Amino acid sequence: VIAPCATNVNLGNDTTICMGDVLMLNAGNAADSYMWSTGETTREIAVQDAGDYWVRVEKAGRASSDTVRVETVFPINPGFDFNIKGNCLPIDVQFEDKSQLRCAQQIVQWRWDFGDGTTSAEQHPVHTYSRSDTFAVRLTIITSNGMSVSKSRKIFIENIPPVANAGSDITICKGESVQLDAGIDSASYLWTPETSLDNNSVRRPLASPLQTTTYLV
């Protein structure tokens, strides 16, 4: 007795597709009938949604079946980071786009809303904040297939006024000079009185007083 061979069906490995893409599932060799979990009865079906798909194939009275799992992922994951450069207004903030792309997509446009009424179309902009507050920053990216996705984050801009510290009182001999120090870098300076100073607008002026003098910075 020669028994008819069962038709083997293999839907392949579990797979992941991007949302909106179409995946063709094929039951393989020709058979007498096909029954899919979707209710379709063709040899090949097209799927777009995530899920487990099975097919039952019959040939010459013998049956075989197989199942494949399909996962879907979003083609783009927007994201960004920032670096606040300083704590005294005005303050520059460096923003960096860190969006992740899948499915051969490309970003063709960036739209930044800095939360203070200003915007930018650069990929990695530097923005200057002129007041202390909490700002909701939004990045919107547009892909080559026209998809628009946004990501928002809140940042706090803190304003810490500079603290000058000219140090302790100093005693020198008459006719000698001493270098003063405002105690803070990267600022604008104004020393008074300016007489007997070599420069009253620098951090470390040289003082040559002819008498006891109190300097204010």
PDB file of C-alpha atoms in Angstrom:
ATOM      1  CA  VAL A   1       0.000   0.000   0.000  1.00  0.00           C
ATOM      2  CA  ILE A   2       1.383   3.357  -0.999  1.00  0.00           C
ATOM      3  CA  ALA A   3       0.022   6.086   1.272  1.00  0.00           C
ATOM      4  CA  PRO A   4      -0.205   9.648  -0.009  1.00  0.00           C
ATOM      5  CA  CYS A   5       2.439  11.949   1.467  1.00  0.00           C
ATOM      6  CA  ALA A   6       1.297  14.817   3.623  1.00  0.00           C
ATOM      7  CA  THR A   7       2.128  18.241   2.237  1.00  0.00           C
ATOM      8  CA  ASN A   8       4.587  20.022   4.480  1.00  0.00           C
ATOM      9  CA  VAL A   9       3.815  23.643   5.356  1.00  0.00           C
ATOM     10  CA  ASN A  10       6.369  26.051   6.765  1.00  0.00           C
ATOM     11  CA  LEU A  11       5.494  29.704   7.287  1.00  0.00           C
ATOM     12  CA  GLY A  12       9.050  30.549   8.301  1.00  0.00           C
ATOM     13  CA  ASN A  13      10.447  32.153  11.431  1.00  0.00           C
ATOM     14  CA  ASP A  14       8.615  34.655  13.578  1.00  0.00           C
ATOM     15  CA  THR A  15       9.181  38.100  12.104  1.00  0.00           C
ATOM     16  CA  THR A  16       8.850  41.825  12.770  1.00  0.00           C
ATOM     17  CA  ILE A  17       7.534  44.404  10.304  1.00  0.00           C
ATOM     18  CA  CYS A  18       7.044  48.142  10.445  1.00  0.00           C
ATOM     19  CA  MET A  19       3.565  49.541  10.981  1.00  0.00           C
ATOM     20  CA  GLY A  20       1.958  50.104   7.602  1.00  0.00           C
ATOM     21  CA  ASP A  21       4.100  47.529   5.804  1.00  0.00           C
ATOM     22  CA  VAL A  22       2.591  44.426   4.182  1.00  0.00           C
ATOM     23  CA  LEU A  23       3.947  40.920   4.792  1.00  0.00           C
ATOM     24  CA  MET A  24       3.059  38.072   2.418  1.00  0.00           C
ATOM     25  CA  LEU A  25       2.581  34.664   4.067  1.00  0.00           C
ATOM     26  CA  ASN A  26       2.861  31.659   1.766  1.00  0.00           C
ATOM     27  CA  ALA A  27       1.679  28.153   2.663  1.00  0.00           C
ATOM     28  CA  GLY A  28       4.211  26.597   0.310  1.00  0.00           C
ATOM     29  CA  ASN A  29       3.611  23.763  -2.155  1.00  0.00           C
ATOM     30  CA  ALA A  30       0.340  23.312  -3.987  1.00  0.00           C
ATOM     31  CA  ALA A  31      -2.366  21.555  -1.981  1.00  0.00           C
ATOM     32  CA  ASP A  32      -6.042  20.681  -2.260  1.00  0.00           C
ATOM     33  CA  SER A  33      -7.189  23.226   0.326  1.00  0.00           C
ATOM     34  CA  TYR A  34      -5.954  25.964   2.611  1.00  0.00           C
ATOM     35  CA  MET A  35      -7.546  27.380   5.742  1.00  0.00           C
ATOM     36  CA  TRP A  36      -5.958  30.397   7.446  1.00  0.00           C
ATOM     37  CA  SER A  37      -6.681  31.793  10.892  1.00  0.00           C
ATOM     38  CA  THR A  38      -7.972  34.874   9.078  1.00  0.00           C
ATOM     39  CA  GLY A  39     -10.644  32.820   7.328  1.00  0.00           C
ATOM     40  CA  GLU A  40      -8.935  33.079   3.935  1.00  0.00           C
ATOM     41  CA  THR A  41      -8.575  29.977   1.774  1.00  0.00           C
ATOM     42  CA  THR A  42      -5.870  31.028  -0.676  1.00  0.00           C
ATOM     43  CA  ARG A  43      -2.323  29.726  -0.836  1.00  0.00           C
ATOM     44  CA  GLU A  44      -0.899  33.150  -0.002  1.00  0.00           C
ATOM     45  CA  ILE A  45      -2.263  35.966   2.181  1.00  0.00           C
ATOM     46  CA  ALA A  46      -1.175  39.531   2.972  1.00  0.00           C
ATOM     47  CA  VAL A  47      -1.011  40.692   6.611  1.00  0.00           C
ATOM     48  CA  GLN A  48      -0.316  44.064   8.230  1.00  0.00           C
ATOM     49  CA  ASP A  49      -1.301  43.558  11.869  1.00  0.00           C
ATOM     50  CA  ALA A  50       0.602  41.934  14.717  1.00  0.00           C
ATOM     51  CA  GLY A  51      -0.566  38.499  15.830  1.00  0.00           C
ATOM     52  CA  ASP A  52      -0.220  34.759  15.487  1.00  0.00           C
ATOM     53  CA  TYR A  53      -1.183  33.460  12.045  1.00  0.00           C
ATOM     54  CA  TRP A  54      -1.763  29.759  11.349  1.00  0.00           C
ATOM     55  CA  VAL A  55      -2.659  27.816   8.251  1.00  0.00           C
ATOM     56  CA  ARG A  56      -4.043  24.300   7.814  1.00  0.00           C
ATOM     57  CA  VAL A  57      -3.210  22.621   4.527  1.00  0.00           C
ATOM     58  CA  GLU A  58      -4.815  19.435   3.178  1.00  0.00           C
ATOM     59  CA  LYS A  59      -3.620  17.303   0.276  1.00  0.00           C
ATOM     60  CA  ALA A  60      -4.913  13.892  -0.704  1.00  0.00           C
ATOM     61  CA  GLY A  61      -6.779  13.594   2.586  1.00  0.00           C
ATOM     62  CA  ARG A  62      -3.778  14.384   4.766  1.00  0.00           C
ATOM     63  CA  ALA A  63      -3.294  17.630   6.700  1.00  0.00           C
ATOM     64  CA  SER A  64      -0.424  19.741   7.928  1.00  0.00           C
ATOM     65  CA  SER A  65      -0.349  23.053   9.798  1.00  0.00           C
ATOM     66  CA  ASP A  66       2.051  25.741  10.946  1.00  0.00           C
ATOM     67  CA  THR A  67       1.942  29.015  12.913  1.00  0.00           C
ATOM     68  CA  VAL A  68       4.029  32.175  12.660  1.00  0.00           C
ATOM     69  CA  ARG A  69       4.053  35.183  14.955  1.00  0.00           C
ATOM     70  CA  VAL A  70       4.194  38.651  13.413  1.00  0.00           C
ATOM     71  CA  GLU A  71       5.238  41.692  15.483  1.00  0.00           C
ATOM     72  CA  THR A  72       4.901  45.319  14.390  1.00  0.00           C
ATOM     73  CA  VAL A  73       7.137  48.232  15.366  1.00  0.00           C
ATOM     74  CA  PHE A  74       6.723  51.958  14.916  1.00  0.00           C
ATOM     75  CA  PRO A  75       9.106  53.123  12.166  1.00  0.00           C
ATOM     76  CA  ILE A  76      10.426  56.101  14.134  1.00  0.00           C
ATOM     77  CA  ASN A  77      11.142  56.825  17.790  1.00  0.00           C
ATOM     78  CA  PRO A  78      11.614  60.574  18.386  1.00  0.00           C
ATOM     79  CA  GLY A  79      13.939  61.717  21.154  1.00  0.00           C
ATOM     80  CA  PHE A  80      16.386  64.421  22.148  1.00  0.00           C
ATOM     81  CA  ASP A  81      18.792  65.446  24.886  1.00  0.00           C
ATOM     82  CA  PHE A  82      20.060  68.820  26.072  1.00  0.00           C
ATOM     83  CA  ASN A  83      22.998  70.415  27.874  1.00  0.00           C
ATOM     84  CA  ILE A  84      22.428  73.584  29.916  1.00  0.00           C
ATOM     85  CA  LYS A  85      25.594  75.647  29.626  1.00  0.00           C
ATOM     86  CA  GLY A  86      25.686  77.816  32.716  1.00  0.00           C
ATOM     87  CA  ASN A  87      23.449  79.044  35.491  1.00  0.00           C
ATOM     88  CA  CYS A  88      23.493  82.812  35.044  1.00  0.00           C
ATOM     89  CA  LEU A  89      21.165  84.489  32.540  1.00  0.00           C
ATOM     90  CA  PRO A  90      21.258  84.625  29.597  1.00  0.00           C
ATOM     91  CA  ILE A  91      21.867  80.879  29.376  1.00  0.00           C
ATOM     92  CA  ASP A  92      22.655  78.832  26.260  1.00  0.00           C
ATOM     93  CA  VAL A  93      21.205  75.323  25.935  1.00  0.00           C
ATOM     94  CA  GLN A  94      22.599  72.839  23.406  1.00  0.00           C
ATOM     95  CA  PHE A  95      19.885  70.515  22.071  1.00  0.00           C
ATOM     96  CA  GLU A  96      20.729  67.221  20.358  1.00  0.00           C
ATOM     97  CA  ASP A  97      18.340  65.198  18.210  1.00  0.00           C
ATOM     98  CA  LYS A  98      18.544  61.511  19.156  1.00  0.00           C
ATOM     99  CA  SER A  99      15.611  60.150  17.158  1.00  0.00           C
ATOM    100  CA  GLN A 100      15.851  56.504  16.056  1.00  0.00           C
ATOM    101  CA  LEU A 101      14.697  55.349  12.628  1.00  0.00           C
ATOM    102  CA  ARG A 102      13.670  51.963  11.253  1.00  0.00           C
ATOM    103  CA  CYS A 103      12.372  50.587   7.964  1.00  0.00           C
ATOM    104  CA  ALA A 104      14.637  52.709   5.752  1.00  0.00           C
ATOM    105  CA  GLN A 105      12.944  55.937   6.846  1.00  0.00           C
ATOM    106  CA  GLN A 106      14.804  59.261   6.789  1.00  0.00           C
ATOM    107  CA  ILE A 107      14.164  62.506   8.634  1.00  0.00           C
ATOM    108  CA  VAL A 108      13.606  65.367   6.202  1.00  0.00           C
ATOM    109  CA  GLN A 109      12.578  68.106   8.630  1.00  0.00           C
ATOM    110  CA  TRP A 110      13.034  69.106  12.275  1.00  0.00           C
ATOM    111  CA  ARG A 111      10.785  71.519  14.151  1.00  0.00           C
ATOM    112  CA  TRP A 112      11.850  72.686  17.612  1.00  0.00           C
ATOM    113  CA  ASP A 113       9.561  74.640  19.927  1.00  0.00           C
ATOM    114  CA  PHE A 114      11.614  75.890  22.883  1.00  0.00           C
ATOM    115  CA  GLY A 115       8.613  76.793  25.039  1.00  0.00           C
ATOM    116  CA  ASP A 116       9.380  80.504  25.156  1.00  0.00           C
ATOM    117  CA  GLY A 117       7.775  81.476  21.876  1.00  0.00           C
ATOM    118  CA  THR A 118      10.791  80.756  19.679  1.00  0.00           C
ATOM    119  CA  THR A 119      11.446  77.893  17.245  1.00  0.00           C
ATOM    120  CA  SER A 120      14.205  76.366  15.121  1.00  0.00           C
ATOM    121  CA  ALA A 121      14.473  74.085  12.083  1.00  0.00           C
ATOM    122  CA  GLU A 122      18.043  72.915  12.814  1.00  0.00           C
ATOM    123  CA  GLN A 123      18.809  69.328  13.762  1.00  0.00           C
ATOM    124  CA  HIS A 124      21.029  70.227  16.751  1.00  0.00           C
ATOM    125  CA  PRO A 125      20.213  73.840  17.685  1.00  0.00           C
ATOM    126  CA  VAL A 126      21.652  76.049  20.419  1.00  0.00           C
ATOM    127  CA  HIS A 127      19.012  78.225  22.070  1.00  0.00           C
ATOM    128  CA  THR A 128      19.492  81.126  24.473  1.00  0.00           C
ATOM    129  CA  TYR A 129      17.020  81.564  27.338  1.00  0.00           C
ATOM    130  CA  SER A 130      16.700  85.046  28.804  1.00  0.00           C
ATOM    131  CA  ARG A 131      14.550  84.235  31.828  1.00  0.00           C
ATOM    132  CA  SER A 132      14.403  81.627  34.570  1.00  0.00           C
ATOM    133  CA  ASP A 133      11.437  79.261  34.300  1.00  0.00           C
ATOM    134  CA  THR A 134      10.314  75.739  33.424  1.00  0.00           C
ATOM    135  CA  PHE A 135       9.918  75.320  29.677  1.00  0.00           C
ATOM    136  CA  ALA A 136       8.169  72.539  27.728  1.00  0.00           C
ATOM    137  CA  VAL A 137      10.409  71.821  24.737  1.00  0.00           C
ATOM    138  CA  ARG A 138       8.882  69.934  21.809  1.00  0.00           C
ATOM    139  CA  LEU A 139      10.699  68.300  18.906  1.00  0.00           C
ATOM    140  CA  THR A 140       8.639  67.358  15.857  1.00  0.00           C
ATOM    141  CA  ILE A 141      10.273  65.281  13.135  1.00  0.00           C
ATOM    142  CA  ILE A 142       8.900  64.620   9.667  1.00  0.00           C
ATOM    143  CA  THR A 143      10.031  61.528   7.770  1.00  0.00           C
ATOM    144  CA  SER A 144      10.511  60.856   4.089  1.00  0.00           C
ATOM    145  CA  ASN A 145       7.111  59.140   3.879  1.00  0.00           C
ATOM    146  CA  GLY A 146       5.348  62.168   5.382  1.00  0.00           C
ATOM    147  CA  MET A 147       4.949  60.841   8.918  1.00  0.00           C
ATOM    148  CA  SER A 148       5.034  63.494  11.668  1.00  0.00           C
ATOM    149  CA  VAL A 149       5.932  62.489  15.242  1.00  0.00           C
ATOM    150  CA  SER A 150       6.619  64.677  18.297  1.00  0.00           C
ATOM    151  CA  LYS A 151       8.471  64.335  21.598  1.00  0.00           C
ATOM    152  CA  SER A 152       8.202  66.763  24.542  1.00  0.00           C
ATOM    153  CA  ARG A 153      10.390  67.282  27.603  1.00  0.00           C
ATOM    154  CA  LYS A 154      10.448  69.892  30.355  1.00  0.00           C
ATOM    155  CA  ILE A 155      13.616  71.735  31.277  1.00  0.00           C
ATOM    156  CA  PHE A 156      14.264  74.138  34.141  1.00  0.00           C
ATOM    157  CA  ILE A 157      16.417  77.189  33.533  1.00  0.00           C
ATOM    158  CA  GLU A 158      17.896  78.352  36.820  1.00  0.00           C
ATOM    159  CA  ASN A 159      19.391  81.796  37.350  1.00  0.00           C
ATOM    160  CA  ILE A 160      22.075  81.928  40.037  1.00  0.00           C
ATOM    161  CA  PRO A 161      23.569  85.431  40.352  1.00  0.00           C
ATOM    162  CA  PRO A 162      27.373  85.560  40.525  1.00  0.00           C
ATOM    163  CA  VAL A 163      28.943  85.996  43.952  1.00  0.00           C
ATOM    164  CA  ALA A 164      32.011  88.207  44.077  1.00  0.00           C
ATOM    165  CA  ASN A 165      34.590  87.567  46.770  1.00  0.00           C
ATOM    166  CA  ALA A 166      37.559  89.898  46.846  1.00  0.00           C
ATOM    167  CA  GLY A 167      39.075  88.036  49.775  1.00  0.00           C
ATOM    168  CA  SER A 168      40.306  89.229  53.170  1.00  0.00           C
ATOM    169  CA  ASP A 169      41.777  92.634  53.926  1.00  0.00           C
ATOM    170  CA  ILE A 170      45.441  92.957  52.932  1.00  0.00           C
ATOM    171  CA  THR A 171      48.243  94.959  54.516  1.00  0.00           C
ATOM    172  CA  ILE A 172      51.169  96.109  52.380  1.00  0.00           C
ATOM    173  CA  CYS A 173      54.011  98.520  52.867  1.00  0.00           C
ATOM    174  CA  LYS A 174      53.787 101.996  51.418  1.00  0.00           C
ATOM    175  CA  GLY A 175      54.982 102.019  47.822  1.00  0.00           C
ATOM    176  CA  GLU A 176      54.222  98.350  47.255  1.00  0.00           C
ATOM    177  CA  SER A 177      51.585  96.919  44.899  1.00  0.00           C
ATOM    178  CA  VAL A 178      49.140  94.050  45.318  1.00  0.00           C
ATOM    179  CA  GLN A 179      47.009  92.128  42.857  1.00  0.00           C
ATOM    180  CA  LEU A 180      43.295  92.090  43.663  1.00  0.00           C
ATOM    181  CA  ASP A 181      40.922  89.291  42.639  1.00  0.00           C
ATOM    182  CA  ALA A 182      37.139  89.487  42.170  1.00  0.00           C
ATOM    183  CA  GLY A 183      36.872  85.759  42.868  1.00  0.00           C
ATOM    184  CA  ILE A 184      34.740  84.760  39.885  1.00  0.00           C
ATOM    185  CA  ASP A 185      35.667  84.146  36.263  1.00  0.00           C
ATOM    186  CA  SER A 186      33.863  84.832  32.962  1.00  0.00           C
ATOM    187  CA  ALA A 187      32.092  88.005  34.046  1.00  0.00           C
ATOM    188  CA  SER A 188      32.186  91.778  33.585  1.00  0.00           C
ATOM    189  CA  TYR A 189      34.017  93.731  36.289  1.00  0.00           C
ATOM    190  CA  LEU A 190      34.035  97.264  37.651  1.00  0.00           C
ATOM    191  CA  TRP A 191      36.400  98.212  40.490  1.00  0.00           C
ATOM    192  CA  THR A 192      36.137 101.455  42.451  1.00  0.00           C
ATOM    193  CA  PRO A 193      37.896 103.667  43.113  1.00  0.00           C
ATOM    194  CA  GLU A 194      39.747 103.294  39.853  1.00  0.00           C
ATOM    195  CA  THR A 195      42.620 105.533  40.931  1.00  0.00           C
ATOM    196  CA  SER A 196      45.751 103.557  41.779  1.00  0.00           C
ATOM    197  CA  LEU A 197      44.496 100.583  39.718  1.00  0.00           C
ATOM    198  CA  ASP A 198      46.208  99.583  36.476  1.00  0.00           C
ATOM    199  CA  ASN A 199      42.810  98.452  35.061  1.00  0.00           C
ATOM    200  CA  ASN A 200      39.463  98.692  36.833  1.00  0.00           C
ATOM    201  CA  SER A 201      37.547  96.397  34.425  1.00  0.00           C
ATOM    202  CA  VAL A 202      39.421  93.099  34.786  1.00  0.00           C
ATOM    203  CA  ARG A 203      39.132  90.285  37.305  1.00  0.00           C
ATOM    204  CA  ARG A 204      42.649  90.752  38.737  1.00  0.00           C
ATOM    205  CA  PRO A 205      43.749  94.409  38.648  1.00  0.00           C
ATOM    206  CA  LEU A 206      47.052  95.567  40.128  1.00  0.00           C
ATOM    207  CA  ALA A 207      46.555  98.066  42.966  1.00  0.00           C
ATOM    208  CA  SER A 208      49.242 100.579  44.004  1.00  0.00           C
ATOM    209  CA  PRO A 209      47.527 102.687  46.708  1.00  0.00           C
ATOM    210  CA  LEU A 210      49.268 105.690  48.249  1.00  0.00           C
ATOM    211  CA  GLN A 211      47.169 105.328  51.402  1.00  0.00           C
ATOM    212  CA  THR A 212      44.772 102.895  53.049  1.00  0.00           C
ATOM    213  CA  THR A 213      42.067 102.259  50.448  1.00  0.00           C
ATOM    214  CA  THR A 214      38.894 100.168  50.354  1.00  0.00           C
ATOM    215  CA  TYR A 215      38.209  98.724  46.908  1.00  0.00           C
ATOM    216  CA  LEU A 216      34.729  97.673  45.827  1.00  0.00           C
ATOM    217  CA  VAL A 217      34.058  95.294  42.895  1.00  0.00           C
TER     218      VAL A 217
END
